[in-house]
Coordinates of C-alpha atoms and ligand atoms in Angstrom, one line a residue:
X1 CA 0.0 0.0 0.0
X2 CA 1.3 3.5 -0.5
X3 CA 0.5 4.0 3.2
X4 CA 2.6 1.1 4.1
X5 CA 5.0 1.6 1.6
X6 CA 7.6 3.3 3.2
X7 CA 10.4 4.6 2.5
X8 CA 13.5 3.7 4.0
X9 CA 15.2 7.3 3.8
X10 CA 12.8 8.1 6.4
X11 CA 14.5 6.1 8.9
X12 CA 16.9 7.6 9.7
X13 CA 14.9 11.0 10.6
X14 CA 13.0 8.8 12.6
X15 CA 15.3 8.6 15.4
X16 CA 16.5 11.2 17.5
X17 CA 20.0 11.4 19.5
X18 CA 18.3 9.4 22.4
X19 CA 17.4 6.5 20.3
X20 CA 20.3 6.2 18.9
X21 CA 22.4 5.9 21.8
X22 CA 20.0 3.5 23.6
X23 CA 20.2 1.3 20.4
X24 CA 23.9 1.3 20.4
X25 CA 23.6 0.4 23.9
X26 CA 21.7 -2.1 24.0
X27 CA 24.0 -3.3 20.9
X28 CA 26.7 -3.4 23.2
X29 CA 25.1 -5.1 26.2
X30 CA 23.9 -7.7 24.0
X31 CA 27.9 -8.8 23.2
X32 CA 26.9 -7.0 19.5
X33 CA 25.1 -9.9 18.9
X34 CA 23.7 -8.2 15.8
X35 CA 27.4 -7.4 14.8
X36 CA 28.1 -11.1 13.7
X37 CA 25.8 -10.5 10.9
X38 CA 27.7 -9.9 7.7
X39 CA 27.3 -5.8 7.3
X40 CA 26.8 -3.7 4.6
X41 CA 27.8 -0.4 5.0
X42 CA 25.8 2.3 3.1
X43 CA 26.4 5.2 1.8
X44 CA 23.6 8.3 2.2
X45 CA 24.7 8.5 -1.7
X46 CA 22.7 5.2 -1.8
X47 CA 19.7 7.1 -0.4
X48 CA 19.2 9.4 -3.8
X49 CA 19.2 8.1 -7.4
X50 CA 17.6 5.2 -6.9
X51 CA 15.1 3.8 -5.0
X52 CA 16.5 1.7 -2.2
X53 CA 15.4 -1.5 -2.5
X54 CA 17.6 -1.7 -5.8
X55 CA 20.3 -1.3 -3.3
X56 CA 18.9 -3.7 -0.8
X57 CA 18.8 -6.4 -3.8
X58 CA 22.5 -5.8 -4.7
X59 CA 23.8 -6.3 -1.0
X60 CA 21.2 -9.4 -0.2
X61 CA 23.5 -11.4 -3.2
X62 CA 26.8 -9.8 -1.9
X63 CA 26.2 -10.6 2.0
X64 CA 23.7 -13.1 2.0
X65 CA 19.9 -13.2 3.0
X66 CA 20.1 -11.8 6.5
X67 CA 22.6 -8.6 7.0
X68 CA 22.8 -5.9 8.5
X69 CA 23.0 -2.4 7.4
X70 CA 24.5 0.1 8.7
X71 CA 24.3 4.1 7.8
X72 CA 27.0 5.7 10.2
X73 CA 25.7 5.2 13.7
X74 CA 21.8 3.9 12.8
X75 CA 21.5 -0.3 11.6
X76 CA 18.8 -2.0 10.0
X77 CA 18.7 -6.0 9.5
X78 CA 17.2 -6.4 6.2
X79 CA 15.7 -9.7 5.8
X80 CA 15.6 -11.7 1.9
X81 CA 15.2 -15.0 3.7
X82 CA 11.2 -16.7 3.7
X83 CA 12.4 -19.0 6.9
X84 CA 13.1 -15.8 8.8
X85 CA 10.4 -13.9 7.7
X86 CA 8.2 -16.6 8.6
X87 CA 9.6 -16.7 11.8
X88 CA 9.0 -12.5 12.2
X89 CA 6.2 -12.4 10.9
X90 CA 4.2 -15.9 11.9
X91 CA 6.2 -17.8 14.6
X92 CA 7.1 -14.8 17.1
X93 CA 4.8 -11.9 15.7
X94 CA 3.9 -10.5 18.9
X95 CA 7.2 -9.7 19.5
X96 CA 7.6 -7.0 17.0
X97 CA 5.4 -3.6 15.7
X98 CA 5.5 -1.6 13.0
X99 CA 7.6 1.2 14.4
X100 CA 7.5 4.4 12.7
X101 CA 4.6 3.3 10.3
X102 CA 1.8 3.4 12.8
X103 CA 3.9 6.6 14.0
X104 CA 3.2 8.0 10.3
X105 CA -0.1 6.6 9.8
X106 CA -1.7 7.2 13.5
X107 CA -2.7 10.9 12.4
X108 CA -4.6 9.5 9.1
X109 CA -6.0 6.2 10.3
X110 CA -6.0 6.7 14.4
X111 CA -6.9 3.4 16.0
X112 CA -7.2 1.8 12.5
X113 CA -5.9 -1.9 11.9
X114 CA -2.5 -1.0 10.4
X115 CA -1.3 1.6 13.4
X116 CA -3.5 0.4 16.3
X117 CA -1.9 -0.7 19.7
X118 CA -2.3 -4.4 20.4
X119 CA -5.4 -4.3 22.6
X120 CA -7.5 -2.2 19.8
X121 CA -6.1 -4.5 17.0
X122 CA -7.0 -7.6 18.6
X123 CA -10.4 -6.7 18.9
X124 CA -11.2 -5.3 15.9
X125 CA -8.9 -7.4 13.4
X126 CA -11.5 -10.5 14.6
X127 CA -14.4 -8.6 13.6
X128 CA -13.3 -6.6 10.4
X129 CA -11.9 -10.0 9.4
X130 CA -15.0 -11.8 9.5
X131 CA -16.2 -9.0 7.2
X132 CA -14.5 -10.1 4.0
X133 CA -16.6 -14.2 4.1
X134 CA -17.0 -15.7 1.2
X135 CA -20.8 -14.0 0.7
X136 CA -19.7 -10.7 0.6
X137 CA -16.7 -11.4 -1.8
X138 CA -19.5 -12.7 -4.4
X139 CA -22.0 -10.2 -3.4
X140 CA -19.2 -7.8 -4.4
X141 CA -18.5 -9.6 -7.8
X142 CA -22.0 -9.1 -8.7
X143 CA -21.8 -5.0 -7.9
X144 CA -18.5 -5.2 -9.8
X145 CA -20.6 -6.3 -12.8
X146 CA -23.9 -4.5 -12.6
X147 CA -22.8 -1.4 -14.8
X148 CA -23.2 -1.1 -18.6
X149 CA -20.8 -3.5 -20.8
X150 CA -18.1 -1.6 -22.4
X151 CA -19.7 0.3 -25.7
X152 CA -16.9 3.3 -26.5
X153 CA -14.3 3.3 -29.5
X154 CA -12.4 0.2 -30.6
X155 CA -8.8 1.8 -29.9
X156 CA -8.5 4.7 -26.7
X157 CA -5.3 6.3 -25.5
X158 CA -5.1 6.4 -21.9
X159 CA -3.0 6.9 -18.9
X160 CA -4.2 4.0 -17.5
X161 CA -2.4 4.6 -14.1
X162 CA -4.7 6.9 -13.7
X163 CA -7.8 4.8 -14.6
X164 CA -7.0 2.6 -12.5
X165 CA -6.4 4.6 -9.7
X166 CA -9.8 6.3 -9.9
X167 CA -11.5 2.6 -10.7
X168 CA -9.6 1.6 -7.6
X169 CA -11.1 4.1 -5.4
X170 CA -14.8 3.8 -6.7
X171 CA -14.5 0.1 -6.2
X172 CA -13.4 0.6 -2.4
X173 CA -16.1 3.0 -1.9
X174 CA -18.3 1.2 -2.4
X175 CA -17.4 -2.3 -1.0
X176 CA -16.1 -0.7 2.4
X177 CA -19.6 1.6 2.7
X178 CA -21.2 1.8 0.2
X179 CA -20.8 5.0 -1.3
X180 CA -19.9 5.8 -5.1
X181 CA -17.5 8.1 -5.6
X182 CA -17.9 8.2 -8.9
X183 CA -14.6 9.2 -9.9
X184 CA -13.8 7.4 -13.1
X185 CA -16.3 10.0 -14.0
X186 CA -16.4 13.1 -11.8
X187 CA -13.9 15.2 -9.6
X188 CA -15.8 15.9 -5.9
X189 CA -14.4 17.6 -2.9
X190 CA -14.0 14.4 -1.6
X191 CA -12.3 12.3 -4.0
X192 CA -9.8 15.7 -3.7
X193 CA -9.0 15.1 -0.3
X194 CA -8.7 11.4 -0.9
X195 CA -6.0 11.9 -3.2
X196 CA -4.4 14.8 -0.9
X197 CA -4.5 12.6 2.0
X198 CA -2.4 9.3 0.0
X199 CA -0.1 12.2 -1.4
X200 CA 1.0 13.8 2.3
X201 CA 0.9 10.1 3.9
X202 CA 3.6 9.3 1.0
X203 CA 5.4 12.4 1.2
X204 CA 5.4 11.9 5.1
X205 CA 6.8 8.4 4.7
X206 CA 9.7 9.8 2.4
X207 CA 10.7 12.8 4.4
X208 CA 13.9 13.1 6.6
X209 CA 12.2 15.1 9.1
X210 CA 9.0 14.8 10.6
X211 CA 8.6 18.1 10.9
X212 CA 4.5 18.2 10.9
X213 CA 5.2 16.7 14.7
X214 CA 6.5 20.4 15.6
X215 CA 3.6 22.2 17.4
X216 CA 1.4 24.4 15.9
X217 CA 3.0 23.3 12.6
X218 CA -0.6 22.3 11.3
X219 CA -1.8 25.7 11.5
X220 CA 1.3 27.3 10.3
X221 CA 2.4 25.3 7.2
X222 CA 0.1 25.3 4.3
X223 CA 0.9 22.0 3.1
X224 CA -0.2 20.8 6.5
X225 CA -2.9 23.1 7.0
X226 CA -4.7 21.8 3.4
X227 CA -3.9 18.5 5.1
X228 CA -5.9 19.4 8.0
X229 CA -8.8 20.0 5.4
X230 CA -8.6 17.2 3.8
X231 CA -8.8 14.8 6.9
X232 CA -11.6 16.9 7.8
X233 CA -13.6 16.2 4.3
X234 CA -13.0 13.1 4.1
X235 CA -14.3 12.5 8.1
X236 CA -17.3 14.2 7.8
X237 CA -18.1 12.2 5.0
X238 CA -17.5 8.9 7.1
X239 CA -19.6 10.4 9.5
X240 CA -22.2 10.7 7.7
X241 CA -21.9 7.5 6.3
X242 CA -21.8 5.8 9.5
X243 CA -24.6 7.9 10.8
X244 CA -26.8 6.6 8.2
X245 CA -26.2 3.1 9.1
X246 CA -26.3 3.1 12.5
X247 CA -29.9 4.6 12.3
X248 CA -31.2 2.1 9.6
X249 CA -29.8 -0.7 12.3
X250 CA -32.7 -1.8 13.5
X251 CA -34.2 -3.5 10.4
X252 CA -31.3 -6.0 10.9
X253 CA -30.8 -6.1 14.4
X254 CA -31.3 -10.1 14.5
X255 CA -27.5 -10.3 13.8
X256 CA -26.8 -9.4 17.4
X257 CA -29.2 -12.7 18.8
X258 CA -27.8 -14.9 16.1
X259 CA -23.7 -13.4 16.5
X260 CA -22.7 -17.4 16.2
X261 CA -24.9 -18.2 12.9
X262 CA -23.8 -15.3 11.1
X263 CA -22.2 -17.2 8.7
X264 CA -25.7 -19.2 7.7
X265 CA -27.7 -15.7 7.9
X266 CA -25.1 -14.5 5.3
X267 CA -25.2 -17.2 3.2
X268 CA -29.2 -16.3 3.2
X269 CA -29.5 -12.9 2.6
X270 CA -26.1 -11.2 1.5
X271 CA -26.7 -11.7 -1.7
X272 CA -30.2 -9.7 -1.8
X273 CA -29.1 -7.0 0.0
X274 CA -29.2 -3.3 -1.3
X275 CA -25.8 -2.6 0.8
X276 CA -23.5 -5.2 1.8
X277 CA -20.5 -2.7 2.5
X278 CA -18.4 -3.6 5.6
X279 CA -19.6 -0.9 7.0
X280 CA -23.1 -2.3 7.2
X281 CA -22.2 -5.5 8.0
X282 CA -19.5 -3.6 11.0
X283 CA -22.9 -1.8 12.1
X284 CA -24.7 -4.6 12.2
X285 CA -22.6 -7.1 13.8
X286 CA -21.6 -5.9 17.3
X287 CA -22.3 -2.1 16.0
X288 CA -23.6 -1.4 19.2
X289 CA -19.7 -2.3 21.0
X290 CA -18.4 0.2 19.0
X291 CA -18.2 4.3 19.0
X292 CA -18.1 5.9 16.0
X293 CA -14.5 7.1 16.0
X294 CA -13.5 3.5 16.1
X295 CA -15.2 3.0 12.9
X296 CA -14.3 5.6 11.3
X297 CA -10.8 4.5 11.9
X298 CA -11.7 1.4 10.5
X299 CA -13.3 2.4 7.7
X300 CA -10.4 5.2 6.6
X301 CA -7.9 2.6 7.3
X302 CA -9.2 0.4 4.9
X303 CA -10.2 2.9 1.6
X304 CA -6.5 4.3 1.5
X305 CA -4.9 0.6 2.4
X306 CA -7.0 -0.7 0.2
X307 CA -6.8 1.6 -3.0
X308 CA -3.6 2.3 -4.6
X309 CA -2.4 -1.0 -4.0
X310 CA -4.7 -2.3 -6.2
X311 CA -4.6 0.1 -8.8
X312 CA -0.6 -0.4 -8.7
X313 CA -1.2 -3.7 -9.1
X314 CA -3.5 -3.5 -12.3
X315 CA -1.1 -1.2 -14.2
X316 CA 1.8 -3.3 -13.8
X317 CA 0.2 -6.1 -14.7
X318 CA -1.0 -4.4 -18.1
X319 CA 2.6 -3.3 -18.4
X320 CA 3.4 -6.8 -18.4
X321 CA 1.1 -7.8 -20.9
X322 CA 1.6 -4.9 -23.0
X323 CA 5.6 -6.4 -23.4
X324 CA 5.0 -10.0 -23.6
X325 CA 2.0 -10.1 -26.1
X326 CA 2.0 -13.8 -26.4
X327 CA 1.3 -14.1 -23.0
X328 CA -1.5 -11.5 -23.9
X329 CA -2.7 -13.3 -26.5
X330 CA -3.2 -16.8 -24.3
X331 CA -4.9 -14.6 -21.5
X332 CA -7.0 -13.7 -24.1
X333 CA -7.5 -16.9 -25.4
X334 CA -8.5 -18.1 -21.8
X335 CA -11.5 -15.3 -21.5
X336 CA -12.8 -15.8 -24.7
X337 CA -12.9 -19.9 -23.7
X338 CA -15.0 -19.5 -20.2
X339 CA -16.8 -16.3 -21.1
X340 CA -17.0 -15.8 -25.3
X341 CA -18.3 -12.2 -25.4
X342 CA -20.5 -13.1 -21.7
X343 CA -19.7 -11.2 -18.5
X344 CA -17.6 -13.0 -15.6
X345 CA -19.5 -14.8 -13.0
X346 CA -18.3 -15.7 -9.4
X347 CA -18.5 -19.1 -10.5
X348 CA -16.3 -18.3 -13.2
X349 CA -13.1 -16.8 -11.4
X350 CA -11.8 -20.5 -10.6
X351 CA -11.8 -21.1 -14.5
X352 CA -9.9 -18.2 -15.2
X353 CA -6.6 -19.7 -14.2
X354 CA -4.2 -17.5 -16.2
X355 CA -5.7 -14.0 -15.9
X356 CA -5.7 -14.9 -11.9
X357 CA -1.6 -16.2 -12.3
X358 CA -1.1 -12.6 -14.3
X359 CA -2.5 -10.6 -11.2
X360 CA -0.2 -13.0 -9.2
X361 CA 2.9 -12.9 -10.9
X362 CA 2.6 -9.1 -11.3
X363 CA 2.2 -8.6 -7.8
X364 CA 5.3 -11.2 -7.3
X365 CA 7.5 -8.5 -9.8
X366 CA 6.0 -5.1 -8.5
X367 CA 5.3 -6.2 -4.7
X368 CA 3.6 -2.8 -3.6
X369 CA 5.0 -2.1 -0.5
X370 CA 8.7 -3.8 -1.6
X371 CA 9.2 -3.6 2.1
X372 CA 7.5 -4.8 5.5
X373 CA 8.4 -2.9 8.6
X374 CA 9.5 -4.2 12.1
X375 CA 10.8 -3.2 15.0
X376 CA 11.7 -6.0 17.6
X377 CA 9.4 -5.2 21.2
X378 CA 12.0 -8.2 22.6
X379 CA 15.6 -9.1 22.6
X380 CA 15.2 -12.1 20.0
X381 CA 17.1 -14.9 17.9
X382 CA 16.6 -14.7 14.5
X383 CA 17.1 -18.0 12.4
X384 CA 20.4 -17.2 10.1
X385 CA 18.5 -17.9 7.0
X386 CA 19.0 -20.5 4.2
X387 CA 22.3 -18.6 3.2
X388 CA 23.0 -17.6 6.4
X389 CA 24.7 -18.6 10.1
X390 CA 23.3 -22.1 11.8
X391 CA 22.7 -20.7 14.5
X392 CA 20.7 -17.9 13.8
X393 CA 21.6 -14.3 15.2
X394 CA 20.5 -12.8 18.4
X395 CA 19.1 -9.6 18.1
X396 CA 18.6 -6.6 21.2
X397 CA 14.9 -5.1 21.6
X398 CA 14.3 -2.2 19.5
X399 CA 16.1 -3.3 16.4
X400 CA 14.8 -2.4 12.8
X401 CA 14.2 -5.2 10.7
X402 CA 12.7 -4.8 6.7
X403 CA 11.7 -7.3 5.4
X404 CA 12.7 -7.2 1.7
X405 CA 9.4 -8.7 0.0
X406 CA 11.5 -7.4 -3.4
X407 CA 14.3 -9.2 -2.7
X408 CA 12.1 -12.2 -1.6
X409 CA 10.1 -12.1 -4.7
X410 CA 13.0 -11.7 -6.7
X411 CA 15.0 -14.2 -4.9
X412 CA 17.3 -16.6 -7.3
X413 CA 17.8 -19.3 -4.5
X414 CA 13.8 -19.7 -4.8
X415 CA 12.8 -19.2 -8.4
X416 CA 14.0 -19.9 -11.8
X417 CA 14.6 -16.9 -13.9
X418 CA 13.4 -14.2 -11.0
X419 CA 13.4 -11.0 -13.1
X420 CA 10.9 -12.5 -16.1
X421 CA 7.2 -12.6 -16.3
X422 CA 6.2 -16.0 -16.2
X423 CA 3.1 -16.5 -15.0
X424 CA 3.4 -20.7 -15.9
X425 CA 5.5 -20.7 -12.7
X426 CA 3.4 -20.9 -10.6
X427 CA 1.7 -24.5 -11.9
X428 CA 5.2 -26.1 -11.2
X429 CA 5.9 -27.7 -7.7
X430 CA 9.5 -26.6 -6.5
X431 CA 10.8 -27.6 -4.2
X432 CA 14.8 -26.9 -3.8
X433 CA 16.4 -29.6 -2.2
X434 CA 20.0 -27.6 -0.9
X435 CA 17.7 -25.1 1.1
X436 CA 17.0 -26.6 4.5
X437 CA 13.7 -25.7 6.3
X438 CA 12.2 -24.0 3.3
X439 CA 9.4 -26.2 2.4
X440 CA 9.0 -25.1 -1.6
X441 CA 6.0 -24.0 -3.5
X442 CA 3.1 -26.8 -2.4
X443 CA -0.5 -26.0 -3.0
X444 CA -1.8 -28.9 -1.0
X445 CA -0.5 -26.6 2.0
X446 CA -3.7 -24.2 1.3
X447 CA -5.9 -26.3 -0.4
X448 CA -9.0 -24.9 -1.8
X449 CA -7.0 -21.5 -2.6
X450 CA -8.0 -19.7 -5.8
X451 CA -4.6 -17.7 -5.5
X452 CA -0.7 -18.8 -4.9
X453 CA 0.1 -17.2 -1.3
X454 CA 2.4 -17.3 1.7
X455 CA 1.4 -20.6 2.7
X456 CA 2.2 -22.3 -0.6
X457 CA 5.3 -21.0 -0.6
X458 CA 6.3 -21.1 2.6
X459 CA 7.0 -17.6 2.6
X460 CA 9.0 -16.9 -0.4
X461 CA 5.6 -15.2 -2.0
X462 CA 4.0 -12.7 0.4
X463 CA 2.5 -10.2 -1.6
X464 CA 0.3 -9.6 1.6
X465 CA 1.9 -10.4 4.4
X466 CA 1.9 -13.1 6.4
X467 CA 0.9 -13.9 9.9
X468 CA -1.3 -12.2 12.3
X469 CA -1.4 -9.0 10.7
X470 CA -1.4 -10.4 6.8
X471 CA -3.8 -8.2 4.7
X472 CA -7.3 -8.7 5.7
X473 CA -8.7 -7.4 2.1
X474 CA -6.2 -10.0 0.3
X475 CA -8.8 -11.7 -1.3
X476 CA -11.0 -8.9 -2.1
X477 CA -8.6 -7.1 -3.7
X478 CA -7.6 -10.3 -6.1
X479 CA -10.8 -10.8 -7.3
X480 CA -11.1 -6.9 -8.1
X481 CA -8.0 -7.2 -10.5
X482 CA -9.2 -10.3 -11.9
X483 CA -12.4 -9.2 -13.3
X484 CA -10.8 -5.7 -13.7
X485 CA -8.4 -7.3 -15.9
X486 CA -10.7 -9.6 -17.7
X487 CA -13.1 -7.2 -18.9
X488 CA -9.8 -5.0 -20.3
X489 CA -8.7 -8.4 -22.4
X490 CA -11.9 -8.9 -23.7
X491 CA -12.4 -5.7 -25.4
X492 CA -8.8 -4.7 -25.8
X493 CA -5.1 -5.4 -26.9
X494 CA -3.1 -3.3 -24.4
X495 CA 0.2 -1.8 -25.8
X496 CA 2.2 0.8 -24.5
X497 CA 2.6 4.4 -26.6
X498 CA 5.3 5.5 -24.9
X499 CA 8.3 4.3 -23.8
X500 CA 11.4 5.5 -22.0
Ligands
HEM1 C1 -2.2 -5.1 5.5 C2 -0.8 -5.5 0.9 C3 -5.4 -4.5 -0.6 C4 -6.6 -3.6 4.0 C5 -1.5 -5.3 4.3 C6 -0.1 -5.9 4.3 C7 0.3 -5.9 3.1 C8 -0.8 -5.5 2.2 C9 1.6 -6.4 2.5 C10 0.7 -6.3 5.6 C11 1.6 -5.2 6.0 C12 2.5 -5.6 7.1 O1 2.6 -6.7 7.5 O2 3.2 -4.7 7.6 C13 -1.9 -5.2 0.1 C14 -1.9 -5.3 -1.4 C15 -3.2 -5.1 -1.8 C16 -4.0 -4.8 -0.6 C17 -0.7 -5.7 -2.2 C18 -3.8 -5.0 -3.1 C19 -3.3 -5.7 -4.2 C20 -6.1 -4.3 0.5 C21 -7.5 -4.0 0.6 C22 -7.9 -3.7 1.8 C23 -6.7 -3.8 2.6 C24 -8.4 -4.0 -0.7 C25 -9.2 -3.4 2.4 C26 -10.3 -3.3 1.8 C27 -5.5 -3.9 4.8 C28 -5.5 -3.8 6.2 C29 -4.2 -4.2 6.6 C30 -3.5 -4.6 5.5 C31 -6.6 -3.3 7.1 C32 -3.7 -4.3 8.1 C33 -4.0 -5.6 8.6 C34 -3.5 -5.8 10.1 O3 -2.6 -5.2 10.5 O4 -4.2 -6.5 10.8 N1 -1.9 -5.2 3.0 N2 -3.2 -4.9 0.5 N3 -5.6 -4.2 1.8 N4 -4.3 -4.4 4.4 FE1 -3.8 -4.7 2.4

């Protein structure tokens, strides 16, 4: 997500003197237990230029799949390795946060999933989780496909970036509470302060210094003073939204008496209803336990987690398509086999094999974010990794770990040819033999999954996280792409106009 995408130049703002020193402290009193690690020292030059995680890639084949890095007095373990980041982010999740992200995000999304202490997410991450069941994915399908089929001009220019941001945020609208925002057709206050609220959350997570924390800085600085507005837009909106369901409550207040057969009410009625956002189904399920802050936080966490992710997705997998026009070609064929010139069903999604390993295999390439964020709560003993020490390396609480999902996805110890677009691979078992404790790509290990995930590859894939705090809109945001990019290849050949 752009939200969680964050830079890592923004680090080393991050800490102030007193940090530093306790770091290095702690560094010492643990024997430098981090210091056995093979190190890579970085320049700052390797902060501009380029974007870091090129650099990250480079030094994961030079020192191996757990190192540290160290920028003059500040290190960072940087993790290429699926058994460690299995172990961070499954085995001993509790014992790390997500540091200066909620830090960064806690103004935007307050009590929100992605920055929320432990007590709030524990509490909420059950319920929002049982949001996205199976009955509202299809219900969603169907509101996916109730427009209009395509009827404009046989060839179109267009930035479609762009497109797909705006179809991206009309499609969260609506599935997180039900409002259209109408933007692949319109420009509305809102949508404006949408798109200024991603745009200061990524400049925030790029910036050296976090100079919005400096009192009255909000007020005084007009970048941070529009920000201000924008929030404010964007909340009243929510609050009006969440108004309006909490007063039509009452004509499905059975939920509460029947909390434990939810699942069977769904599979009754979801599909009839007018509104099955997760905002309705938030209200309605235990709506009364929770204030209207909370849900606002819920539901603002979720449009800007949930939208340019997607959209980044689409558009790198039509830039992949748009290069490799056979493998165009035999999506194509595949759509015009299940559906001929007919519309995608739900029932149809497990037929469309290929057009679901395109989505995969672009988000395997373009990972959006390329990095997850951790900061250990514990001292701890990371395993050393396939390429890495035996016996693991102890690291002192408070260390910063990224987790390289780049490097991972791009790993050459786990996948043939790592840089090319080859959706195929994913229909091939693999298992490599040399690499003890990595248990290969195995879809028997998720059996009924429509997708490839962390849990078929033990790790090595994890477009969306893993563990505990894996992304709870995972599968909602799959199927969006696939019958985003289905309807594109049955009207159109993609190729690209411009090319630098
Ligand atoms: C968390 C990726 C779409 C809501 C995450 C994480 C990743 C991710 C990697 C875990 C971050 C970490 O461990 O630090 C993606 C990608 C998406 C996508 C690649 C699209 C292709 C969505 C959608 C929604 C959503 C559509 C909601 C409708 C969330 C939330 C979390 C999250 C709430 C925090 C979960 C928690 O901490 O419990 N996402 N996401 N995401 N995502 Fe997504």
């Amino acid at each position: 997500c752009r939200c969680q995408s964050i830079n890592t130049d923004k680090r080393k703002s991050n800490r102030n003197l007193l940090d530093n020193a306790s770091n290095l402290l702690t560094d010492l009193l643990s024997g430098g237990s981090i210091g056995s690690m093979p190190i890579a020292e970085g320049a700052v030059s390797h902060l501009f230029g380029r974007p870091l995680f090129f650099s990250l890639y480079d030094w994961f084949l030079e020192h191996g799949a757990v190192y540290k890095l160290a920028f003059g007095p500040k290190a960072f373990v940087v993790v290429s390795d699926p058994i460690v980041a299995r172990h961070i982010l499954r085995e001993n999740a509790f014992s790390y946060d997500k540091a200066v992200l909620a830090d960064i995000l806690e103004p935007i999304m307050g009590k929100g999933l992605i920055p929320a202490d432990l007590d709030t997410w524990k509490q909420r991450r059950r319920v929002i989780a049982r949001a996205f069941h199976n009955s509202y994915l299809e219900a969603m399908f169907n509101k996916l496909l109730e427009g209009e089929g395509y009827d404009g001009p046989n060839s179109i220019e267009l930035d479609l970036e762009a497109e797909f941001s705006s179809l991206a945020l009309d499609i969260i609208g609506i599935g997180v509470f039900n409002y259209d925002f109408g933007s692949v057709t319109k420009e509305s206050p809102v949508i404006k302060a949408v798109y200024g609220t991603l745009f200061e959350a990524e400049h925030r997570s790029t910036f050296y210094i976090p100079y919005w924390k400096i009192p009255l800085a909000r007020w005084i600085i007009p970048r941070q003073r529009k920000f201000q507005d924008d929030l404010k837009v964007i909340n009243t909106c929510l609050d009006g939204l969440i108004r309006n369901a909490k007063e039509s409550r009452q004509i499905r207040y059975y939920f509460d008496f029947m909390e434990t057969d939810v699942e069977k009410l769904q599979q009754r009625d979801y599909l009839n209803l007018k509104d099955a956002s997760l905002l309705r189904f938030l209200v309605d399920v235990r709506g009364a336990d929770v204030d209207d802050r909370q849900l606002r936080d819920d539901l603002m966490t979720m449009l800007i987690a949930g939208h340019e992710t997607t959209a980044a997705v689409l558009t790198w997998a039509v830039f992949l398509l748009a290069q490799n026009p056979n493998k165009m070609k035999k999506a194509q064929a595949e759509v015009d086999l299940v559906l001929g010139t007919g519309r995608p069903t739900f029932e149809s999604l497990k037929e469309l094999q290929y057009i679901r390993l395109i989505v995969v295999e672009a988000l395997r390439l373009y990972s959006q974010p390329p990095l997850l964020i951790r900061r250990s709560l514990k001292s701890d003993v990371l395993p050393g990794g396939h390429k890495g020490d035996k016996d693991g390396y102890a690291i002192p609480a408070g260390t910063d770990v990224f987790i390289s999902v780049y490097n991972l996805h791009r790993s050459p110890y786990f996948w043939d040819r790592p840089h090319d677009f080859e959706p195929e691979r994913f229909l091939v078992q693999n298992k490599n033999e040399e690499i003890e404790g990595w248990g290969g790509l195995d879809p028997s290990r998720s059996p009924g999954a429509l997708y490839p995930n962390e849990v078929i590859s033990d790790f090595a894939f994890l477009p969306f996280g893993g563990g505990p705090r894996k992304c709870v809109g995972d599968q909602f945001a799959l199927m969006e792409c696939t019958v985003a990019l289905t309807l594109l290849l049955q009207n159109f050949d993609v190729e690209l106009n411009r090319w630098n």
